[in-house]
CSV table of C-alpha atoms in Angstrom, one decimal:
chain,number,residue,atom,x,y,z
A,96,UNK,CA,157.3,-71.9,-23.3
A,97,UNK,CA,159.8,-69.6,-21.5
A,98,UNK,CA,160.6,-70.0,-17.8
A,99,UNK,CA,158.4,-67.1,-16.7
A,100,UNK,CA,155.3,-68.1,-18.5
A,101,UNK,CA,155.8,-71.6,-17.1
A,102,UNK,CA,156.3,-70.4,-13.5
A,103,UNK,CA,153.3,-68.1,-13.9
A,104,UNK,CA,151.2,-71.3,-14.5
A,105,UNK,CA,152.7,-73.4,-11.7
A,106,UNK,CA,150.5,-71.6,-9.1
A,107,UNK,CA,149.7,-74.4,-6.6
A,108,UNK,CA,151.9,-76.6,-4.5
A,109,UNK,CA,150.8,-79.8,-6.5
A,110,UNK,CA,151.6,-78.3,-9.9
A,111,UNK,CA,154.9,-76.9,-8.7
A,112,UNK,CA,156.0,-80.1,-7.1
A,113,UNK,CA,155.0,-82.2,-10.1
A,114,UNK,CA,157.3,-80.0,-12.2
A,115,UNK,CA,160.2,-80.2,-9.8
A,116,UNK,CA,159.8,-83.9,-9.3
A,117,UNK,CA,160.1,-84.5,-13.0
A,118,UNK,CA,163.8,-85.4,-13.5
A,119,UNK,CA,163.8,-84.5,-17.1
A,120,UNK,CA,163.2,-80.8,-16.3
A,121,UNK,CA,166.2,-78.6,-16.0
A,122,UNK,CA,166.8,-76.1,-13.1
A,123,UNK,CA,164.9,-72.7,-13.6
A,124,UNK,CA,167.1,-70.1,-15.3
A,125,UNK,CA,166.3,-66.6,-13.9
A,126,UNK,CA,166.7,-63.4,-16.0
A,127,UNK,CA,167.6,-59.8,-15.1
A,128,UNK,CA,164.7,-57.3,-15.5
A,129,UNK,CA,166.0,-53.9,-16.8
A,130,UNK,CA,164.1,-51.3,-18.8
A,131,UNK,CA,160.9,-53.2,-18.4
A,132,UNK,CA,162.2,-56.2,-20.3
A,133,UNK,CA,164.0,-59.5,-19.5
A,134,UNK,CA,167.5,-59.7,-20.6
A,135,UNK,CA,168.4,-62.9,-22.8
A,136,UNK,CA,170.8,-65.5,-21.5
A,137,UNK,CA,173.5,-64.3,-23.8
A,138,UNK,CA,174.0,-61.4,-21.3
A,139,UNK,CA,175.0,-63.9,-18.5
A,140,UNK,CA,178.3,-65.8,-18.7
A,141,UNK,CA,178.3,-67.1,-15.0
A,142,UNK,CA,175.5,-68.6,-13.1
A,143,UNK,CA,175.0,-69.2,-9.4
A,144,UNK,CA,173.4,-72.5,-8.2
A,145,UNK,CA,170.4,-71.8,-5.9
A,146,UNK,CA,169.7,-75.0,-4.0
A,147,UNK,CA,166.4,-76.2,-2.6
A,148,UNK,CA,166.5,-76.1,1.2
A,149,UNK,CA,164.1,-79.1,1.4
A,150,UNK,CA,166.1,-81.5,-0.8
A,151,UNK,CA,169.5,-80.1,-1.4
A,152,UNK,CA,169.2,-80.4,-5.2
A,153,UNK,CA,169.7,-77.3,-7.5
A,154,UNK,CA,166.4,-75.4,-7.9
A,155,UNK,CA,167.4,-72.6,-10.2
A,156,UNK,CA,170.3,-70.8,-12.0
A,157,UNK,CA,170.8,-67.3,-10.9
A,158,UNK,CA,172.7,-64.8,-13.1
A,159,UNK,CA,175.9,-63.5,-11.7
A,160,UNK,CA,175.4,-60.0,-13.1
A,161,UNK,CA,178.7,-58.6,-14.5
A,162,UNK,CA,179.6,-55.0,-14.1
A,163,UNK,CA,178.4,-53.9,-17.6
A,164,UNK,CA,174.8,-55.3,-16.8
A,165,UNK,CA,174.9,-53.5,-13.3
A,166,UNK,CA,176.0,-50.3,-14.9
A,167,UNK,CA,173.2,-50.6,-17.6
A,168,UNK,CA,170.6,-51.1,-15.0
A,169,UNK,CA,171.8,-48.0,-13.0
A,170,UNK,CA,171.9,-45.8,-16.1
A,171,UNK,CA,168.4,-46.7,-16.9
A,172,UNK,CA,167.2,-45.9,-13.4
A,173,UNK,CA,169.0,-42.7,-13.6
A,174,UNK,CA,167.4,-41.7,-16.9
A,175,UNK,CA,164.0,-42.7,-15.6
A,176,UNK,CA,164.5,-40.5,-12.4
A,177,UNK,CA,163.8,-37.2,-14.1
A,178,UNK,CA,160.3,-38.1,-15.3
A,179,UNK,CA,159.3,-40.3,-12.4
A,180,UNK,CA,160.3,-37.8,-9.8
A,181,UNK,CA,157.9,-35.2,-11.4
A,182,UNK,CA,155.0,-37.8,-11.7
A,183,UNK,CA,152.2,-36.5,-9.7
A,184,UNK,CA,151.4,-38.6,-6.4
A,185,UNK,CA,147.9,-39.5,-7.7
A,186,UNK,CA,149.4,-41.2,-10.7
A,187,UNK,CA,152.2,-42.9,-8.8
A,188,UNK,CA,149.5,-44.1,-6.2
A,189,UNK,CA,147.4,-45.6,-9.1
A,190,UNK,CA,150.3,-47.7,-10.2
A,191,UNK,CA,151.1,-48.9,-6.8
A,192,UNK,CA,147.5,-50.0,-6.3
A,193,UNK,CA,147.8,-51.8,-9.7
A,194,UNK,CA,150.9,-53.6,-8.4
A,195,UNK,CA,149.0,-54.7,-5.3
A,196,UNK,CA,146.1,-55.9,-7.4
A,197,UNK,CA,148.3,-58.2,-9.6
A,198,UNK,CA,150.1,-59.5,-6.4
A,199,UNK,CA,146.8,-60.3,-4.8
A,200,UNK,CA,145.5,-62.1,-8.0
A,201,UNK,CA,148.7,-64.2,-7.9
A,202,UNK,CA,148.8,-64.5,-4.2
A,203,UNK,CA,149.0,-68.4,-4.1
A,204,UNK,CA,151.7,-68.6,-6.9
A,205,UNK,CA,153.9,-66.3,-4.9
A,206,UNK,CA,153.4,-68.1,-1.7
A,207,UNK,CA,154.1,-71.5,-3.3
A,208,UNK,CA,157.5,-70.5,-4.8
A,209,UNK,CA,158.4,-68.4,-1.7
A,210,UNK,CA,157.9,-71.7,0.3
A,211,UNK,CA,159.8,-73.8,-2.2
A,212,UNK,CA,162.7,-71.3,-2.7
A,213,UNK,CA,163.3,-70.3,0.9
A,214,UNK,CA,162.1,-73.5,2.7
A,215,UNK,CA,159.4,-71.9,4.8
A,216,UNK,CA,156.0,-73.3,5.5
A,217,UNK,CA,153.3,-72.4,3.1
A,218,UNK,CA,151.3,-70.8,5.7
A,219,UNK,CA,154.0,-68.6,6.7
A,220,UNK,CA,154.7,-67.8,3.0
A,221,UNK,CA,151.1,-66.8,2.5
A,222,UNK,CA,151.2,-64.3,5.4
A,223,UNK,CA,154.3,-62.7,4.0
A,224,UNK,CA,152.8,-62.4,0.6
A,225,UNK,CA,149.7,-60.6,2.3
A,226,UNK,CA,152.0,-58.3,3.9
A,227,UNK,CA,153.7,-57.6,0.5
A,228,UNK,CA,150.4,-56.5,-0.8
A,229,UNK,CA,149.8,-54.4,2.1
A,230,UNK,CA,153.0,-52.5,1.6
A,231,UNK,CA,151.9,-51.1,-1.9
A,232,UNK,CA,148.4,-50.3,-0.7
A,233,UNK,CA,149.6,-48.5,2.4
A,234,UNK,CA,152.0,-46.2,0.5
A,235,UNK,CA,149.5,-45.7,-2.3
A,236,UNK,CA,147.2,-44.1,0.2
A,237,UNK,CA,150.0,-42.4,2.2
A,238,UNK,CA,151.3,-40.2,-0.4
A,239,UNK,CA,147.9,-38.8,-1.1
A,240,UNK,CA,147.4,-37.8,2.6
A,241,UNK,CA,150.7,-36.4,4.1
A,242,UNK,CA,151.3,-32.8,4.4
A,243,UNK,CA,154.2,-31.7,2.2
A,244,UNK,CA,154.9,-28.3,3.5
A,245,UNK,CA,154.9,-25.9,6.5
A,246,UNK,CA,154.4,-22.2,5.8
A,247,UNK,CA,155.6,-19.5,8.1
A,248,UNK,CA,155.7,-15.7,7.7
A,249,UNK,CA,158.9,-14.3,9.2
A,250,UNK,CA,158.8,-10.6,10.2
A,251,UNK,CA,162.3,-9.5,11.0
A,252,UNK,CA,164.0,-6.1,11.1
A,253,UNK,CA,164.3,-6.1,7.3
A,254,UNK,CA,161.8,-7.4,4.8
A,255,UNK,CA,159.3,-10.1,5.7
A,256,UNK,CA,159.7,-13.4,4.1
A,257,UNK,CA,157.4,-16.4,3.5
A,258,UNK,CA,159.1,-19.7,4.3
A,259,UNK,CA,157.9,-23.2,3.2
A,260,UNK,CA,159.2,-26.6,3.0
A,261,UNK,CA,158.8,-29.2,0.4
A,262,UNK,CA,160.2,-32.7,-0.2
A,263,UNK,CA,162.1,-34.0,-3.1
A,264,UNK,CA,163.0,-37.6,-4.0
A,265,UNK,CA,166.6,-38.7,-3.2
A,266,UNK,CA,167.3,-40.2,-6.5
A,267,UNK,CA,168.3,-43.7,-7.6
A,268,UNK,CA,168.4,-46.2,-4.8
A,269,UNK,CA,170.1,-49.4,-4.5
A,270,UNK,CA,167.9,-51.9,-2.8
A,271,UNK,CA,169.6,-55.1,-1.4
A,272,UNK,CA,167.5,-57.6,0.6
A,273,UNK,CA,168.1,-60.7,2.7
A,274,UNK,CA,167.1,-64.3,2.3
A,275,UNK,CA,164.8,-65.0,5.3
A,276,UNK,CA,161.7,-63.0,4.1
A,277,UNK,CA,162.6,-62.5,0.4
A,278,UNK,CA,159.3,-61.0,-1.1
A,279,UNK,CA,158.3,-59.2,2.0
A,280,UNK,CA,161.5,-57.4,2.5
A,281,UNK,CA,161.9,-56.6,-1.1
A,282,UNK,CA,158.5,-55.0,-1.4
A,283,UNK,CA,158.9,-53.2,2.0
A,284,UNK,CA,161.6,-51.2,0.2
A,285,UNK,CA,160.4,-51.0,-3.4
A,286,UNK,CA,156.9,-49.7,-2.3
A,287,UNK,CA,158.0,-46.5,-0.6
A,288,UNK,CA,160.9,-46.0,-3.1
A,289,UNK,CA,158.3,-45.8,-5.8
A,290,UNK,CA,155.8,-43.9,-3.7
A,291,UNK,CA,158.1,-41.2,-3.0
A,292,UNK,CA,159.4,-40.7,-6.5
A,293,UNK,CA,162.8,-42.5,-6.4
A,294,UNK,CA,163.9,-45.0,-9.0
A,295,UNK,CA,165.8,-48.0,-8.1
A,296,UNK,CA,167.9,-51.2,-8.9
A,297,UNK,CA,167.1,-54.0,-6.6
A,298,UNK,CA,169.3,-57.1,-6.0
A,299,UNK,CA,167.7,-60.0,-3.8
A,300,UNK,CA,169.8,-62.5,-2.1
A,301,UNK,CA,171.3,-65.1,-4.6
A,302,UNK,CA,169.9,-67.7,-2.2
A,303,UNK,CA,166.3,-66.8,-2.7
A,304,UNK,CA,165.9,-64.9,-6.0
A,305,UNK,CA,162.7,-66.8,-7.3
A,306,UNK,CA,160.0,-64.4,-6.2
A,307,UNK,CA,161.9,-61.4,-7.1
A,308,UNK,CA,162.1,-62.8,-10.6
A,309,UNK,CA,158.3,-63.3,-10.6
A,310,UNK,CA,157.6,-59.9,-9.2
A,311,UNK,CA,159.5,-58.4,-12.1
A,312,UNK,CA,156.6,-59.6,-14.2
A,313,UNK,CA,154.2,-57.9,-11.9
A,314,UNK,CA,156.0,-54.6,-12.5
A,315,UNK,CA,155.8,-55.2,-16.3
A,316,UNK,CA,152.0,-56.1,-16.1
A,317,UNK,CA,151.3,-53.0,-13.9
A,318,UNK,CA,152.8,-50.8,-16.7
A,319,UNK,CA,155.3,-49.2,-14.4
A,320,UNK,CA,157.1,-46.6,-16.6
A,321,UNK,CA,160.2,-47.9,-18.2
A,322,UNK,CA,163.3,-48.1,-16.1
A,323,UNK,CA,161.7,-46.9,-12.8
A,324,UNK,CA,162.5,-50.1,-10.9
A,325,UNK,CA,165.0,-52.8,-12.2
A,326,UNK,CA,165.7,-56.1,-10.7
A,327,UNK,CA,169.1,-57.7,-11.3
A,328,UNK,CA,170.6,-60.8,-9.7
A,329,UNK,CA,174.0,-61.9,-8.3
A,330,UNK,CA,176.1,-62.3,-5.2
A,331,UNK,CA,177.1,-59.4,-2.8
A,332,UNK,CA,180.9,-59.2,-3.3
A,333,UNK,CA,180.6,-58.8,-7.0
A,334,UNK,CA,177.2,-57.6,-8.2
A,335,UNK,CA,176.1,-56.1,-5.0
A,336,UNK,CA,179.4,-54.2,-4.5
A,337,UNK,CA,179.3,-52.8,-8.0
A,338,UNK,CA,175.9,-51.6,-7.6
A,339,UNK,CA,176.6,-49.8,-4.3
A,340,UNK,CA,179.8,-48.0,-5.5
A,341,UNK,CA,178.2,-46.3,-8.6
A,342,UNK,CA,178.3,-42.5,-8.3
A,343,UNK,CA,174.7,-42.4,-9.9
A,344,UNK,CA,173.4,-44.3,-6.9
A,345,UNK,CA,172.2,-41.6,-4.4
A,346,UNK,CA,170.7,-43.9,-1.6
A,347,UNK,CA,171.1,-47.4,-0.3
A,348,UNK,CA,168.5,-49.4,1.4
A,349,UNK,CA,169.9,-52.6,2.8
A,350,UNK,CA,168.6,-55.5,5.0
A,351,UNK,CA,171.2,-58.2,6.0
A,352,UNK,CA,174.1,-59.2,8.0
A,353,UNK,CA,176.2,-56.9,10.3
A,354,UNK,CA,179.4,-57.6,8.4
A,355,UNK,CA,177.9,-56.7,5.1
A,356,UNK,CA,176.6,-53.6,6.6
A,357,UNK,CA,180.1,-52.6,7.9
A,358,UNK,CA,181.3,-53.4,4.4
A,359,UNK,CA,178.8,-51.1,2.8
A,360,UNK,CA,179.8,-48.3,5.2
A,361,UNK,CA,183.4,-48.8,4.2
A,362,UNK,CA,182.7,-48.9,0.5
A,363,UNK,CA,180.8,-45.6,0.7
A,364,UNK,CA,182.6,-43.7,3.3
A,365,UNK,CA,184.0,-41.1,0.8
A,366,UNK,CA,180.6,-40.6,-0.9
A,367,UNK,CA,179.0,-38.6,2.0
A,368,UNK,CA,176.0,-37.6,-0.1
A,369,UNK,CA,174.7,-41.1,-0.2
A,370,UNK,CA,171.6,-41.8,2.0
A,371,UNK,CA,172.1,-45.1,3.9
A,372,UNK,CA,169.3,-47.2,5.4
A,373,UNK,CA,170.9,-50.2,7.0
A,374,UNK,CA,168.7,-52.8,8.7
A,375,UNK,CA,171.1,-55.3,10.3
A,376,UNK,CA,170.4,-58.7,11.6
A,377,UNK,CA,170.1,-58.8,15.4
A,378,UNK,CA,168.3,-60.4,18.2
A,379,UNK,CA,165.0,-59.9,20.1
A,380,UNK,CA,165.1,-61.6,23.6
A,381,UNK,CA,162.0,-62.6,25.4
A,382,UNK,CA,161.6,-61.6,29.1
A,383,UNK,CA,159.2,-63.8,31.1
A,384,UNK,CA,158.2,-62.3,34.5
A,385,UNK,CA,157.0,-64.3,37.4
A,386,UNK,CA,153.4,-63.2,37.4
A,387,UNK,CA,152.4,-64.5,34.0
A,388,UNK,CA,150.0,-67.4,33.0
A,389,UNK,CA,152.8,-69.8,32.3
A,390,UNK,CA,151.1,-71.9,29.6
A,391,UNK,CA,150.2,-68.6,27.7
A,392,UNK,CA,153.9,-67.5,28.1
A,393,UNK,CA,155.1,-70.7,26.8
A,394,UNK,CA,153.1,-70.4,23.6
A,395,UNK,CA,154.3,-66.9,22.9
A,396,UNK,CA,157.9,-67.6,23.7
A,397,UNK,CA,158.1,-70.7,21.5
A,398,UNK,CA,156.3,-68.9,18.7
A,399,UNK,CA,158.8,-66.0,18.9
A,400,UNK,CA,161.8,-68.5,18.9
A,401,UNK,CA,160.8,-71.0,16.3
A,402,UNK,CA,158.6,-69.3,13.7
A,403,UNK,CA,160.1,-69.4,10.2
A,404,UNK,CA,162.7,-72.0,11.7
A,405,UNK,CA,164.2,-69.2,13.9
A,406,UNK,CA,165.3,-67.3,10.8
A,407,UNK,CA,163.8,-63.9,11.8
A,408,UNK,CA,165.7,-61.0,13.1
A,409,UNK,CA,162.8,-60.2,15.3
A,410,UNK,CA,162.8,-63.9,16.7
A,411,UNK,CA,163.2,-64.3,20.5
A,412,UNK,CA,165.9,-67.1,20.6
A,413,UNK,CA,167.1,-66.1,23.9
A,414,UNK,CA,164.4,-66.4,26.7
A,415,UNK,CA,165.0,-64.9,30.2
A,416,UNK,CA,162.7,-66.5,32.8
A,417,UNK,CA,162.3,-65.2,36.2
A,418,UNK,CA,163.9,-67.6,38.7
A,419,UNK,CA,160.6,-68.0,40.7
A,420,UNK,CA,158.9,-69.9,37.8
A,421,UNK,CA,161.9,-71.3,35.8
A,422,UNK,CA,161.4,-74.9,37.1
A,423,UNK,CA,157.8,-74.9,36.1
A,424,UNK,CA,158.3,-73.0,32.8
A,425,UNK,CA,161.3,-75.0,31.4
A,426,UNK,CA,159.7,-78.4,31.1
A,427,UNK,CA,156.5,-77.1,29.7
A,428,UNK,CA,158.6,-75.1,27.1
A,429,UNK,CA,160.5,-78.2,26.2
A,430,UNK,CA,157.4,-80.2,25.8
A,431,UNK,CA,155.8,-77.5,23.6
A,432,UNK,CA,158.7,-77.5,21.3
A,433,UNK,CA,158.7,-81.3,21.0
A,434,UNK,CA,155.0,-81.5,20.2
A,435,UNK,CA,154.4,-78.3,18.2
A,436,UNK,CA,157.6,-77.6,16.3
A,437,UNK,CA,158.5,-80.7,14.3
A,438,UNK,CA,160.8,-80.8,11.2
A,439,UNK,CA,158.8,-81.2,8.0
A,440,UNK,CA,155.6,-80.2,9.7
A,441,UNK,CA,155.6,-77.0,11.7
A,442,UNK,CA,159.3,-76.3,10.8
A,443,UNK,CA,160.9,-76.2,7.5
A,444,UNK,CA,164.7,-76.5,6.9
A,445,UNK,CA,167.1,-73.7,7.1
A,446,UNK,CA,167.9,-71.8,3.9
A,447,UNK,CA,171.4,-73.2,2.8
A,448,UNK,CA,174.2,-75.5,3.6
A,449,UNK,CA,176.4,-72.6,4.7
A,450,UNK,CA,173.7,-71.5,7.2
A,451,UNK,CA,173.3,-75.0,8.2
A,452,UNK,CA,177.0,-75.3,9.1
A,453,UNK,CA,176.9,-72.0,10.9
A,454,UNK,CA,174.1,-73.3,13.2
A,455,UNK,CA,175.9,-76.4,13.7
A,456,UNK,CA,179.1,-74.7,14.8
A,457,UNK,CA,177.1,-72.8,17.4
A,458,UNK,CA,175.7,-76.0,18.7
A,459,UNK,CA,179.1,-77.5,18.8
A,460,UNK,CA,180.3,-74.6,20.8
A,461,UNK,CA,177.4,-74.9,23.2
A,462,UNK,CA,178.5,-78.6,23.8
A,463,UNK,CA,182.1,-77.5,24.3
A,464,UNK,CA,181.0,-75.1,27.0
A,465,UNK,CA,178.9,-77.8,28.8
A,466,UNK,CA,175.6,-76.2,27.9
A,467,UNK,CA,172.7,-78.6,28.5
A,468,UNK,CA,170.6,-79.8,25.7
A,469,UNK,CA,167.0,-80.1,26.8
A,470,UNK,CA,165.8,-81.3,23.4
A,471,UNK,CA,167.4,-81.5,20.0
A,472,UNK,CA,170.7,-82.4,18.7
A,473,UNK,CA,173.8,-81.3,16.9
A,474,UNK,CA,173.1,-81.8,13.2
A,475,UNK,CA,175.2,-84.1,11.1
A,476,UNK,CA,178.4,-82.8,9.6
A,477,UNK,CA,177.3,-83.3,6.1
A,478,UNK,CA,173.5,-82.6,5.5
A,479,UNK,CA,171.4,-85.3,3.8
A,480,UNK,CA,168.5,-84.5,1.7
A,481,UNK,CA,168.2,-81.0,2.6
A,482,UNK,CA,169.2,-78.7,5.5
A,483,UNK,CA,167.1,-79.8,8.4
A,484,UNK,CA,168.0,-78.8,11.8
A,485,UNK,CA,166.1,-80.4,14.8
A,486,UNK,CA,164.5,-77.7,17.1
A,487,UNK,CA,166.9,-77.4,20.0
A,488,UNK,CA,166.5,-75.9,23.4
A,489,UNK,CA,169.7,-75.1,25.4
A,490,UNK,CA,170.0,-74.3,29.1
A,491,UNK,CA,173.0,-73.7,31.3
A,492,UNK,CA,174.6,-71.3,28.9
A,493,UNK,CA,177.5,-69.2,30.3
A,494,UNK,CA,176.6,-65.4,30.5
A,495,UNK,CA,179.8,-64.7,28.5
A,496,UNK,CA,179.1,-67.1,25.8
A,497,UNK,CA,178.9,-66.0,22.3
A,498,UNK,CA,175.6,-67.7,21.9
A,499,UNK,CA,174.1,-65.0,24.1
A,500,UNK,CA,176.0,-62.0,22.3
A,501,UNK,CA,175.3,-63.3,18.7
A,502,UNK,CA,172.1,-64.4,17.0
A,503,UNK,CA,172.1,-68.1,16.0
A,504,UNK,CA,169.4,-67.5,13.5
A,505,UNK,CA,168.0,-70.8,13.5
A,506,UNK,CA,165.7,-73.3,15.4
A,507,UNK,CA,167.6,-72.8,18.6
A,508,UNK,CA,166.2,-71.4,21.8
A,509,UNK,CA,168.3,-70.5,25.0
A,510,UNK,CA,166.7,-70.5,28.4
A,511,UNK,CA,168.2,-68.3,31.0
A,512,UNK,CA,167.2,-67.1,34.5
A,513,UNK,CA,167.0,-63.5,36.0
A,514,UNK,CA,166.2,-62.2,39.4
A,515,UNK,CA,165.4,-58.5,39.3
A,516,UNK,CA,163.8,-56.1,36.8
A,517,UNK,CA,166.6,-53.8,36.9
A,518,UNK,CA,169.0,-56.7,36.3
A,519,UNK,CA,167.2,-58.0,33.2
A,520,UNK,CA,167.0,-54.6,31.7
A,521,UNK,CA,170.7,-54.1,32.1
A,522,UNK,CA,171.4,-57.5,30.8
A,523,UNK,CA,169.3,-57.0,27.6
A,524,UNK,CA,170.9,-53.5,27.1
A,525,UNK,CA,174.4,-54.9,27.3
A,526,UNK,CA,173.8,-56.9,24.2
A,527,UNK,CA,174.9,-54.8,21.2
A,528,UNK,CA,172.6,-56.2,18.5
A,529,UNK,CA,169.0,-56.1,20.0
A,530,UNK,CA,166.3,-55.2,17.5
A,531,UNK,CA,163.1,-55.8,19.6
A,532,UNK,CA,162.1,-57.4,23.0
A,533,UNK,CA,159.0,-59.4,24.0
A,534,UNK,CA,157.9,-58.5,27.4
A,535,UNK,CA,155.6,-61.1,29.2
A,536,UNK,CA,153.9,-59.8,32.4
A,537,UNK,CA,150.4,-59.3,33.7
A,538,UNK,CA,151.5,-56.1,35.5
A,539,UNK,CA,150.8,-53.4,33.0
A,540,UNK,CA,152.9,-50.7,34.9
A,541,UNK,CA,155.8,-53.0,34.7
A,542,UNK,CA,155.3,-53.6,31.1
A,543,UNK,CA,155.3,-49.9,30.3
A,544,UNK,CA,158.1,-49.2,32.6
A,545,UNK,CA,160.5,-52.0,31.2
A,546,UNK,CA,159.5,-51.2,27.6
A,547,UNK,CA,160.6,-47.5,28.0
A,548,UNK,CA,164.0,-48.6,29.5
A,549,UNK,CA,165.0,-51.2,26.9
A,550,UNK,CA,167.4,-50.2,24.1
A,551,UNK,CA,165.2,-51.8,21.4
A,552,UNK,CA,163.4,-50.3,18.3
A,553,UNK,CA,160.4,-52.6,18.9
A,554,UNK,CA,158.9,-53.8,22.2
A,555,UNK,CA,155.9,-56.3,22.2
A,556,UNK,CA,153.9,-56.8,25.5
A,557,UNK,CA,152.3,-60.2,25.8
A,558,UNK,CA,152.4,-60.8,22.1
A,559,UNK,CA,154.9,-60.9,19.2
A,560,UNK,CA,155.6,-60.0,15.6
A,561,UNK,CA,152.6,-57.7,14.8
A,562,UNK,CA,153.4,-54.3,13.6
A,563,UNK,CA,151.4,-51.6,12.1
A,564,UNK,CA,152.9,-50.3,8.9
A,565,UNK,CA,152.2,-46.7,10.1
A,566,UNK,CA,154.1,-47.3,13.3
A,567,UNK,CA,157.8,-46.2,13.3
A,568,UNK,CA,160.6,-48.7,13.2
A,569,UNK,CA,164.1,-47.4,14.0
A,570,UNK,CA,167.2,-49.5,14.3
A,571,UNK,CA,169.0,-48.8,17.4
A,572,UNK,CA,172.5,-49.6,18.7
A,573,UNK,CA,174.7,-52.0,16.5
A,574,UNK,CA,171.7,-53.1,14.2
A,575,UNK,CA,172.1,-50.3,11.7
A,576,UNK,CA,170.5,-47.0,10.7
A,577,UNK,CA,167.4,-48.3,9.1
A,578,UNK,CA,164.0,-46.4,9.3
A,579,UNK,CA,160.7,-47.8,8.3
A,580,UNK,CA,157.1,-47.0,8.5
A,581,UNK,CA,155.2,-43.9,7.3
A,582,UNK,CA,157.1,-40.7,8.0
A,583,UNK,CA,160.3,-42.7,8.6
A,584,UNK,CA,160.1,-44.2,5.1
A,585,UNK,CA,159.5,-40.7,3.8
A,586,UNK,CA,162.6,-39.5,5.5
A,587,UNK,CA,164.6,-42.2,3.9
A,588,UNK,CA,163.6,-41.7,0.4
A,589,UNK,CA,163.1,-37.9,0.3
A,590,UNK,CA,165.1,-34.9,1.3
A,591,UNK,CA,163.8,-31.7,2.6
A,592,UNK,CA,164.2,-28.3,1.0
A,593,UNK,CA,163.3,-24.9,2.7
A,594,UNK,CA,162.4,-22.0,0.4
A,595,UNK,CA,162.3,-18.4,1.4
A,596,UNK,CA,160.5,-15.7,-0.6
A,597,UNK,CA,159.6,-12.1,-0.1
A,598,UNK,CA,156.2,-11.7,1.7
A,599,UNK,CA,154.0,-9.2,0.2
């Protein structure tokens, strides 16, 4: 039995863990998916070890796709574009709905392998798979409803003209996604790419490629036309860079770190025609005003800080508390973290040893700056049996510390105080990489006022993380040029043409 067929049957945690616990089973070898078929192992000369976050042992072997395989995938997508871009929206919608149905049928299998591969809790993985299904259903409906043109009759001094606008797919897209929400991020880009008539080559993170491999089989079973979406594997400096630099790639949709985003802009600076959508890793501070119900505020703030082990760009790892309630809020928050966010229960490990070391370096820096550790600890220098970081709460962090300027991206929360509304708005707006902000207050006027002053693409009032797919999402400041949701996804994957003809 080939690896894919075997994985397709390991659709419960029990079955998957029984397979992984069997020491006679070799690591799972993934395969590139190009032209609606899986390439044989003979096309891969180098492999990347993908390690289980929970155990530290090798989970899978990921192809390091060489330049000729990358070029093959791009050429296939380029040839497929001519026909797919002309496919009627109703037909594209039908295929997207088939993809959603197959995903739903295998929902638990995807959740199981997402949990194993990334380290997240199974409940968190299930919610992300559900969101992935929603991506395809949403865009399947959207393309049947939106208005494509605006018609005007222009009566000038000469002949009158009839003007109308229509949208065209951009072309072949390179889709590169991060490791923190592997399937959800991948489908958030593939769904609109297909919906609006583009073709693509997708490359997930080499750290978390398992569900992308399984999703390739979904595309095959859904009978997506040959070559319309191809999924290849490899690292960023080699495979990713070769993909982005191809002259046949007309657009890039990327989610990941700031440094990689900068490198993408540098690599494509001479190709001004390329459409770039860069969603870069940032922070989402939580602001707690003095009029809140403290117990409710503690629950929301802790959830925002520690969900997915803090590995969410929209996570609220820095929590600003009004000085009037800080002494009451802080011990309740610490107690909540100790009781409700325990390693191996409510919290999984972090994704890799490299990321473990990065988080450890931030905590060592905090110790050197005399920050106070209210709970938690600096993890061991050499991780044992997986990449587990104890949930940590820091206080007494200096205002100029890098911990407040950069995102730790792990199970670490930093508690700070503030005094005035204007002061906290200025403080949040001085941070260059803010994605969203959580505002906790019982004063609705203040909530609206503060939300409209913050330089953040998303603001949550007395809640966190929910977002309608139709609601716009725009990166602001130093977190990229990404656009998602309804019309904004349409703007990313299509270009506008205006036509003028004589009016009779």
